[in-house]
Amino acid sequence: DTEVTQTPKHLVMGMTNKKSLKCEQHMGHRAMYWYKQKAKKPPELMFVYSYEKLSINESVPSRFSPECPNSSLLNLHLHALQPEDSALYLCASSQDGFGVVTARRYQETQYFGPGTRLLVL
Amino acid sequence: AQTVTQSQPEMSVQEAETVTLSCTYDTSESDYYLFWYKQPPSRQMILVIRQEAYKQQNATENRFSVNFQKAAKSFSLKISDSQLGDAAMYFCAYRPRDDKIIFGKGTRLHILP
């Protein structure tokens, strides 16, 4: 089972709203990722969590706030967004921790969720 | 800088025919992974195939196979017996062993009935 779930599927919010995106995986993966994808473009990395700790923040504006409550869950809290933040937000996970060098070759494959289509008005 | 180049923004293929999507990458690393992801209009990124750089044998997954040329830094995807459900955006991706994944700009594949 390589399923990553995301809720909601669609979200419309005003610039003063506060909302959250949720991502869940039950594959025992230890790294989880948030990506932003504009139409006809590749995904852009926003955040990486490894073993529930923030490993990478790609200079994302503070109006995006990630949270990893446990190893299966990843949230993205949104506040005071701008219309240019409208995009598809993808969550992904991979088996081993990000940047962890172990004796065994670790699993690099990222499995993606279906995404949340966000529209900021 | 590590880059991934997909030189074909769009391609079309007749149903049941074979098509090859090209991808080249630039790296000084010797240990890395390469992926092809498919993103249909339904928008979910689906892993099609993966290749580990230390493996010389080309990966295959049913109708999908790759031609991995490490020296040339080339990683093309061949789709045999194309089906309507293969219509999607295809992203080539490169990932060093302990770093972020880098995506190409994508190739939009159209299947003609």
PDB file of C-alpha atoms in Angstrom:
ATOM      1  CA  ASP A   1       0.000   0.000   0.000  1.00  0.00           C
ATOM      2  CA  THR A   2       1.543   3.274  -1.123  1.00  0.00           C
ATOM      3  CA  GLU A   3      -1.272   5.610  -0.227  1.00  0.00           C
ATOM      4  CA  VAL A   4      -0.909   9.170   0.914  1.00  0.00           C
ATOM      5  CA  THR A   5      -4.190  10.949   1.609  1.00  0.00           C
ATOM      6  CA  GLN A   6      -4.856  14.671   1.621  1.00  0.00           C
ATOM      7  CA  THR A   7      -7.812  16.717   2.770  1.00  0.00           C
ATOM      8  CA  PRO A   8      -9.574  18.752   1.652  1.00  0.00           C
ATOM      9  CA  LYS A   9      -9.519  18.167  -2.107  1.00  0.00           C
ATOM     10  CA  HIS A  10     -10.489  21.753  -2.814  1.00  0.00           C
ATOM     11  CA  LEU A  11     -10.269  24.874  -0.683  1.00  0.00           C
ATOM     12  CA  VAL A  12     -11.384  28.439  -1.338  1.00  0.00           C
ATOM     13  CA  MET A  13     -10.323  31.046   1.187  1.00  0.00           C
ATOM     14  CA  GLY A  14     -10.157  34.764   1.578  1.00  0.00           C
ATOM     15  CA  MET A  15      -6.972  36.618   2.343  1.00  0.00           C
ATOM     16  CA  THR A  16      -7.936  37.059   5.986  1.00  0.00           C
ATOM     17  CA  ASN A  17      -8.929  33.460   6.617  1.00  0.00           C
ATOM     18  CA  LYS A  18      -7.066  30.790   8.537  1.00  0.00           C
ATOM     19  CA  LYS A  19      -7.255  27.270   7.190  1.00  0.00           C
ATOM     20  CA  SER A  20      -5.276  24.039   7.369  1.00  0.00           C
ATOM     21  CA  LEU A  21      -4.325  21.325   4.903  1.00  0.00           C
ATOM     22  CA  LYS A  22      -3.929  17.796   6.166  1.00  0.00           C
ATOM     23  CA  CYS A  23      -1.821  14.917   4.921  1.00  0.00           C
ATOM     24  CA  GLU A  24      -1.740  11.377   6.251  1.00  0.00           C
ATOM     25  CA  GLN A  25       0.206   8.229   5.495  1.00  0.00           C
ATOM     26  CA  HIS A  26       0.202   4.849   7.195  1.00  0.00           C
ATOM     27  CA  MET A  27       3.160   3.290   5.442  1.00  0.00           C
ATOM     28  CA  GLY A  28       5.565   3.875   8.317  1.00  0.00           C
ATOM     29  CA  HIS A  29       7.414   6.472   6.280  1.00  0.00           C
ATOM     30  CA  ARG A  30       9.676   8.761   8.284  1.00  0.00           C
ATOM     31  CA  ALA A  31      10.047  11.666   5.885  1.00  0.00           C
ATOM     32  CA  MET A  32       7.152  13.859   4.753  1.00  0.00           C
ATOM     33  CA  TYR A  33       7.124  16.735   2.302  1.00  0.00           C
ATOM     34  CA  TRP A  34       5.012  19.701   1.220  1.00  0.00           C
ATOM     35  CA  TYR A  35       5.182  20.877  -2.375  1.00  0.00           C
ATOM     36  CA  LYS A  36       3.488  23.737  -4.189  1.00  0.00           C
ATOM     37  CA  GLN A  37       2.621  23.262  -7.843  1.00  0.00           C
ATOM     38  CA  LYS A  38       1.457  25.915 -10.264  1.00  0.00           C
ATOM     39  CA  ALA A  39      -0.330  24.941 -13.467  1.00  0.00           C
ATOM     40  CA  LYS A  40       1.881  23.271 -16.085  1.00  0.00           C
ATOM     41  CA  LYS A  41       4.925  23.513 -13.813  1.00  0.00           C
ATOM     42  CA  PRO A  42       6.813  20.920 -11.784  1.00  0.00           C
ATOM     43  CA  PRO A  43       6.270  20.750  -8.024  1.00  0.00           C
ATOM     44  CA  GLU A  44       8.357  23.123  -5.906  1.00  0.00           C
ATOM     45  CA  LEU A  45       9.567  21.901  -2.545  1.00  0.00           C
ATOM     46  CA  MET A  46       8.368  23.890   0.473  1.00  0.00           C
ATOM     47  CA  PHE A  47       9.137  21.852   3.591  1.00  0.00           C
ATOM     48  CA  VAL A  48      10.629  18.521   4.588  1.00  0.00           C
ATOM     49  CA  TYR A  49      10.030  16.759   7.897  1.00  0.00           C
ATOM     50  CA  SER A  50      12.284  13.922   8.915  1.00  0.00           C
ATOM     51  CA  TYR A  51      11.500  11.882  12.024  1.00  0.00           C
ATOM     52  CA  GLU A  52       8.897  14.520  12.889  1.00  0.00           C
ATOM     53  CA  LYS A  53      11.445  17.338  12.886  1.00  0.00           C
ATOM     54  CA  LEU A  54      11.633  20.102  10.313  1.00  0.00           C
ATOM     55  CA  SER A  55      14.656  19.400   8.104  1.00  0.00           C
ATOM     56  CA  ILE A  56      14.163  21.833   5.267  1.00  0.00           C
ATOM     57  CA  ASN A  57      12.309  25.116   4.889  1.00  0.00           C
ATOM     58  CA  GLU A  58      12.818  26.430   1.374  1.00  0.00           C
ATOM     59  CA  SER A  59      12.517  30.063   2.438  1.00  0.00           C
ATOM     60  CA  VAL A  60       8.754  29.790   2.488  1.00  0.00           C
ATOM     61  CA  PRO A  61       6.842  32.888   3.695  1.00  0.00           C
ATOM     62  CA  SER A  62       5.684  32.694   7.299  1.00  0.00           C
ATOM     63  CA  ARG A  63       2.036  32.758   6.222  1.00  0.00           C
ATOM     64  CA  PHE A  64       2.621  29.031   5.598  1.00  0.00           C
ATOM     65  CA  SER A  65       3.229  27.128   8.825  1.00  0.00           C
ATOM     66  CA  PRO A  66       3.919  23.381   8.758  1.00  0.00           C
ATOM     67  CA  GLU A  67       3.306  21.017  11.617  1.00  0.00           C
ATOM     68  CA  CYS A  68       4.046  17.327  12.116  1.00  0.00           C
ATOM     69  CA  PRO A  69       1.999  16.113  15.117  1.00  0.00           C
ATOM     70  CA  ASN A  70       3.155  12.513  14.699  1.00  0.00           C
ATOM     71  CA  SER A  71       4.906  10.266  12.245  1.00  0.00           C
ATOM     72  CA  SER A  72       1.760   9.707  10.185  1.00  0.00           C
ATOM     73  CA  LEU A  73       0.396  13.224   9.989  1.00  0.00           C
ATOM     74  CA  LEU A  74       1.526  16.423   8.351  1.00  0.00           C
ATOM     75  CA  ASN A  75      -0.388  19.693   8.442  1.00  0.00           C
ATOM     76  CA  LEU A  76       0.062  22.958   6.621  1.00  0.00           C
ATOM     77  CA  HIS A  77      -1.509  25.932   8.372  1.00  0.00           C
ATOM     78  CA  LEU A  78      -2.449  28.855   6.160  1.00  0.00           C
ATOM     79  CA  HIS A  79      -2.981  32.427   7.285  1.00  0.00           C
ATOM     80  CA  ALA A  80      -3.253  35.740   5.444  1.00  0.00           C
ATOM     81  CA  LEU A  81      -2.512  34.200   2.075  1.00  0.00           C
ATOM     82  CA  GLN A  82      -2.207  36.135  -1.139  1.00  0.00           C
ATOM     83  CA  PRO A  83      -3.935  35.392  -4.466  1.00  0.00           C
ATOM     84  CA  GLU A  84      -0.573  34.286  -5.897  1.00  0.00           C
ATOM     85  CA  ASP A  85      -0.564  31.465  -3.352  1.00  0.00           C
ATOM     86  CA  SER A  86      -3.360  29.799  -5.306  1.00  0.00           C
ATOM     87  CA  ALA A  87      -1.952  26.478  -6.469  1.00  0.00           C
ATOM     88  CA  LEU A  88      -2.064  22.724  -6.043  1.00  0.00           C
ATOM     89  CA  TYR A  89      -0.478  21.685  -2.753  1.00  0.00           C
ATOM     90  CA  LEU A  90       1.002  18.217  -2.784  1.00  0.00           C
ATOM     91  CA  CYS A  91       2.101  16.120   0.140  1.00  0.00           C
ATOM     92  CA  ALA A  92       4.580  13.284  -0.258  1.00  0.00           C
ATOM     93  CA  SER A  93       6.330  10.762   1.953  1.00  0.00           C
ATOM     94  CA  SER A  94       9.349   8.494   1.693  1.00  0.00           C
ATOM     95  CA  GLN A  95      10.421   5.535   3.739  1.00  0.00           C
ATOM     96  CA  ASP A  96      13.574   6.598   5.507  1.00  0.00           C
ATOM     97  CA  GLY A  97      14.442   9.843   7.155  1.00  0.00           C
ATOM     98  CA  PHE A  98      15.622  12.610   4.914  1.00  0.00           C
ATOM     99  CA  GLY A  99      19.388  13.028   4.874  1.00  0.00           C
ATOM    100  CA  VAL A 100      19.916  10.048   7.153  1.00  0.00           C
ATOM    101  CA  VAL A 101      22.815   7.913   6.006  1.00  0.00           C
ATOM    102  CA  THR A 102      22.405   4.386   7.238  1.00  0.00           C
ATOM    103  CA  ALA A 103      24.197   1.172   6.586  1.00  0.00           C
ATOM    104  CA  ARG A 104      21.546   0.081   4.164  1.00  0.00           C
ATOM    105  CA  ARG A 105      20.644   1.903   1.008  1.00  0.00           C
ATOM    106  CA  TYR A 106      17.626   3.852   1.996  1.00  0.00           C
ATOM    107  CA  GLN A 107      14.477   4.339   0.101  1.00  0.00           C
ATOM    108  CA  GLU A 108      14.450   7.481  -1.984  1.00  0.00           C
ATOM    109  CA  THR A 109      11.114   7.069  -3.629  1.00  0.00           C
ATOM    110  CA  GLN A 110       8.604   9.749  -2.761  1.00  0.00           C
ATOM    111  CA  TYR A 111       4.949   8.812  -2.897  1.00  0.00           C
ATOM    112  CA  PHE A 112       2.544  11.659  -3.491  1.00  0.00           C
ATOM    113  CA  GLY A 113      -0.968  12.368  -2.317  1.00  0.00           C
ATOM    114  CA  PRO A 114      -3.737  13.591  -4.635  1.00  0.00           C
ATOM    115  CA  GLY A 115      -3.229  17.207  -3.648  1.00  0.00           C
ATOM    116  CA  THR A 116      -5.368  20.073  -2.409  1.00  0.00           C
ATOM    117  CA  ARG A 117      -6.423  22.650  -4.978  1.00  0.00           C
ATOM    118  CA  LEU A 118      -6.270  26.012  -3.195  1.00  0.00           C
ATOM    119  CA  LEU A 119      -7.869  29.201  -4.444  1.00  0.00           C
ATOM    120  CA  VAL A 120      -7.197  32.437  -2.581  1.00  0.00           C
ATOM    121  CA  LEU A 121      -9.630  35.248  -3.299  1.00  0.00           C
TER     122      LEU A 121
ATOM    123  CA  ALA B   1      24.280  23.048 -10.380  1.00  0.00           C
ATOM    124  CA  GLN B   2      22.217  19.924 -10.710  1.00  0.00           C
ATOM    125  CA  THR B   3      19.595  20.229 -13.422  1.00  0.00           C
ATOM    126  CA  VAL B   4      17.085  18.029 -15.205  1.00  0.00           C
ATOM    127  CA  THR B   5      16.140  18.811 -18.798  1.00  0.00           C
ATOM    128  CA  GLN B   6      13.138  17.535 -20.667  1.00  0.00           C
ATOM    129  CA  SER B   7      13.495  18.946 -24.160  1.00  0.00           C
ATOM    130  CA  GLN B   8      10.033  17.954 -25.419  1.00  0.00           C
ATOM    131  CA  PRO B   9       7.306  20.148 -23.888  1.00  0.00           C
ATOM    132  CA  GLU B  10       4.608  18.154 -25.729  1.00  0.00           C
ATOM    133  CA  MET B  11       4.390  14.921 -27.644  1.00  0.00           C
ATOM    134  CA  SER B  12       1.655  12.959 -29.357  1.00  0.00           C
ATOM    135  CA  VAL B  13       1.452   9.261 -30.133  1.00  0.00           C
ATOM    136  CA  GLN B  14      -1.125   7.072 -31.780  1.00  0.00           C
ATOM    137  CA  GLU B  15      -2.862   4.593 -29.533  1.00  0.00           C
ATOM    138  CA  ALA B  16      -1.049   1.217 -29.473  1.00  0.00           C
ATOM    139  CA  GLU B  17       2.159   2.771 -30.785  1.00  0.00           C
ATOM    140  CA  THR B  18       5.444   3.266 -28.928  1.00  0.00           C
ATOM    141  CA  VAL B  19       6.745   6.621 -27.745  1.00  0.00           C
ATOM    142  CA  THR B  20       9.983   7.711 -26.086  1.00  0.00           C
ATOM    143  CA  LEU B  21      10.256  10.691 -23.755  1.00  0.00           C
ATOM    144  CA  SER B  22      13.724  12.127 -23.324  1.00  0.00           C
ATOM    145  CA  CYS B  23      15.432  13.368 -20.179  1.00  0.00           C
ATOM    146  CA  THR B  24      18.954  14.489 -19.502  1.00  0.00           C
ATOM    147  CA  TYR B  25      20.462  15.602 -16.244  1.00  0.00           C
ATOM    148  CA  ASP B  26      23.600  17.245 -15.044  1.00  0.00           C
ATOM    149  CA  THR B  27      25.408  16.108 -11.912  1.00  0.00           C
ATOM    150  CA  SER B  28      28.831  15.426 -10.532  1.00  0.00           C
ATOM    151  CA  GLU B  29      27.466  12.803  -8.142  1.00  0.00           C
ATOM    152  CA  SER B  30      27.990   9.101  -8.750  1.00  0.00           C
ATOM    153  CA  ASP B  31      25.284   7.823  -6.403  1.00  0.00           C
ATOM    154  CA  TYR B  32      21.764   8.958  -7.145  1.00  0.00           C
ATOM    155  CA  TYR B  33      18.274   7.930  -8.159  1.00  0.00           C
ATOM    156  CA  LEU B  34      16.211   8.749 -11.202  1.00  0.00           C
ATOM    157  CA  PHE B  35      12.449   8.663 -11.488  1.00  0.00           C
ATOM    158  CA  TRP B  36       9.665   9.145 -13.957  1.00  0.00           C
ATOM    159  CA  TYR B  37       6.423  10.434 -12.487  1.00  0.00           C
ATOM    160  CA  LYS B  38       3.116  10.681 -14.311  1.00  0.00           C
ATOM    161  CA  GLN B  39       0.548  13.361 -13.486  1.00  0.00           C
ATOM    162  CA  PRO B  40      -2.800  12.896 -15.257  1.00  0.00           C
ATOM    163  CA  PRO B  41      -5.447  15.618 -15.276  1.00  0.00           C
ATOM    164  CA  SER B  42      -6.712  14.124 -12.029  1.00  0.00           C
ATOM    165  CA  ARG B  43      -3.457  15.719 -10.743  1.00  0.00           C
ATOM    166  CA  GLN B  44      -2.015  12.978  -8.517  1.00  0.00           C
ATOM    167  CA  MET B  45       1.684  12.383  -9.114  1.00  0.00           C
ATOM    168  CA  ILE B  46       2.126   8.683  -9.733  1.00  0.00           C
ATOM    169  CA  LEU B  47       5.476   6.943  -9.746  1.00  0.00           C
ATOM    170  CA  VAL B  48       5.983   5.206 -13.088  1.00  0.00           C
ATOM    171  CA  ILE B  49       9.479   3.836 -12.754  1.00  0.00           C
ATOM    172  CA  ARG B  50      12.674   4.321 -10.793  1.00  0.00           C
ATOM    173  CA  GLN B  51      16.330   3.660 -11.549  1.00  0.00           C
ATOM    174  CA  GLU B  52      19.256   3.482  -9.160  1.00  0.00           C
ATOM    175  CA  ALA B  53      22.422   4.889 -10.695  1.00  0.00           C
ATOM    176  CA  TYR B  54      24.615   2.057  -9.431  1.00  0.00           C
ATOM    177  CA  LYS B  55      22.520  -0.488 -11.311  1.00  0.00           C
ATOM    178  CA  GLN B  56      23.503  -0.955 -14.937  1.00  0.00           C
ATOM    179  CA  GLN B  57      20.364  -2.844 -15.855  1.00  0.00           C
ATOM    180  CA  ASN B  58      17.570  -0.695 -17.209  1.00  0.00           C
ATOM    181  CA  ALA B  59      14.413  -0.687 -15.097  1.00  0.00           C
ATOM    182  CA  THR B  60      11.149  -1.951 -16.578  1.00  0.00           C
ATOM    183  CA  GLU B  61       7.572  -1.888 -15.322  1.00  0.00           C
ATOM    184  CA  ASN B  62       5.164  -3.648 -17.659  1.00  0.00           C
ATOM    185  CA  ARG B  63       4.795  -1.370 -20.730  1.00  0.00           C
ATOM    186  CA  PHE B  64       7.221   1.192 -19.326  1.00  0.00           C
ATOM    187  CA  SER B  65      10.972   0.902 -19.646  1.00  0.00           C
ATOM    188  CA  VAL B  66      13.913   3.230 -19.419  1.00  0.00           C
ATOM    189  CA  ASN B  67      17.122   3.642 -21.355  1.00  0.00           C
ATOM    190  CA  PHE B  68      19.624   4.717 -18.721  1.00  0.00           C
ATOM    191  CA  GLN B  69      22.926   5.955 -20.101  1.00  0.00           C
ATOM    192  CA  LYS B  70      24.975   7.009 -17.079  1.00  0.00           C
ATOM    193  CA  ALA B  71      27.967   8.342 -18.969  1.00  0.00           C
ATOM    194  CA  ALA B  72      25.741  10.412 -21.217  1.00  0.00           C
ATOM    195  CA  LYS B  73      23.534  11.410 -18.248  1.00  0.00           C
ATOM    196  CA  SER B  74      20.473  10.389 -20.169  1.00  0.00           C
ATOM    197  CA  PHE B  75      17.332   8.727 -18.819  1.00  0.00           C
ATOM    198  CA  SER B  76      14.623   8.274 -21.432  1.00  0.00           C
ATOM    199  CA  LEU B  77      11.244   6.634 -20.883  1.00  0.00           C
ATOM    200  CA  LYS B  78       9.744   4.283 -23.455  1.00  0.00           C
ATOM    201  CA  ILE B  79       6.028   3.569 -23.375  1.00  0.00           C
ATOM    202  CA  SER B  80       4.979   0.587 -25.455  1.00  0.00           C
ATOM    203  CA  ASP B  81       1.455  -0.128 -26.684  1.00  0.00           C
ATOM    204  CA  SER B  82       0.288   3.363 -25.681  1.00  0.00           C
ATOM    205  CA  GLN B  83      -3.149   3.541 -24.126  1.00  0.00           C
ATOM    206  CA  LEU B  84      -5.572   6.428 -23.678  1.00  0.00           C
ATOM    207  CA  GLY B  85      -4.955   6.287 -19.948  1.00  0.00           C
ATOM    208  CA  ASP B  86      -1.287   7.119 -20.543  1.00  0.00           C
ATOM    209  CA  ALA B  87      -2.224  10.698 -21.449  1.00  0.00           C
ATOM    210  CA  ALA B  88      -0.621  12.871 -18.782  1.00  0.00           C
ATOM    211  CA  MET B  89       2.213  15.187 -17.891  1.00  0.00           C
ATOM    212  CA  TYR B  90       5.387  13.173 -17.368  1.00  0.00           C
ATOM    213  CA  PHE B  91       8.089  14.495 -15.060  1.00  0.00           C
ATOM    214  CA  CYS B  92      11.617  13.198 -15.029  1.00  0.00           C
ATOM    215  CA  ALA B  93      13.250  13.581 -11.612  1.00  0.00           C
ATOM    216  CA  TYR B  94      16.716  13.204 -10.157  1.00  0.00           C
ATOM    217  CA  ARG B  95      17.617  12.769  -6.510  1.00  0.00           C
ATOM    218  CA  PRO B  96      21.085  12.539  -5.012  1.00  0.00           C
ATOM    219  CA  ARG B  97      21.399  10.130  -2.140  1.00  0.00           C
ATOM    220  CA  ASP B  98      20.869  12.623   0.664  1.00  0.00           C
ATOM    221  CA  ASP B  99      19.354  15.657  -0.956  1.00  0.00           C
ATOM    222  CA  LYS B 100      16.225  17.057  -2.477  1.00  0.00           C
ATOM    223  CA  ILE B 101      14.548  15.726  -5.576  1.00  0.00           C
ATOM    224  CA  ILE B 102      14.900  17.869  -8.700  1.00  0.00           C
ATOM    225  CA  PHE B 103      12.173  17.764 -11.324  1.00  0.00           C
ATOM    226  CA  GLY B 104      12.338  18.502 -15.017  1.00  0.00           C
ATOM    227  CA  LYS B 105       9.775  20.871 -16.520  1.00  0.00           C
ATOM    228  CA  GLY B 106       7.666  18.012 -17.809  1.00  0.00           C
ATOM    229  CA  THR B 107       6.459  16.596 -21.107  1.00  0.00           C
ATOM    230  CA  ARG B 108       2.748  16.646 -21.914  1.00  0.00           C
ATOM    231  CA  LEU B 109       1.866  13.392 -23.659  1.00  0.00           C
ATOM    232  CA  HIS B 110      -1.247  13.183 -25.836  1.00  0.00           C
ATOM    233  CA  ILE B 111      -2.623   9.828 -26.983  1.00  0.00           C
ATOM    234  CA  LEU B 112      -4.434   9.939 -30.306  1.00  0.00           C
ATOM    235  CA  PRO B 113      -7.272   7.415 -30.721  1.00  0.00           C
TER     236      PRO B 113
END
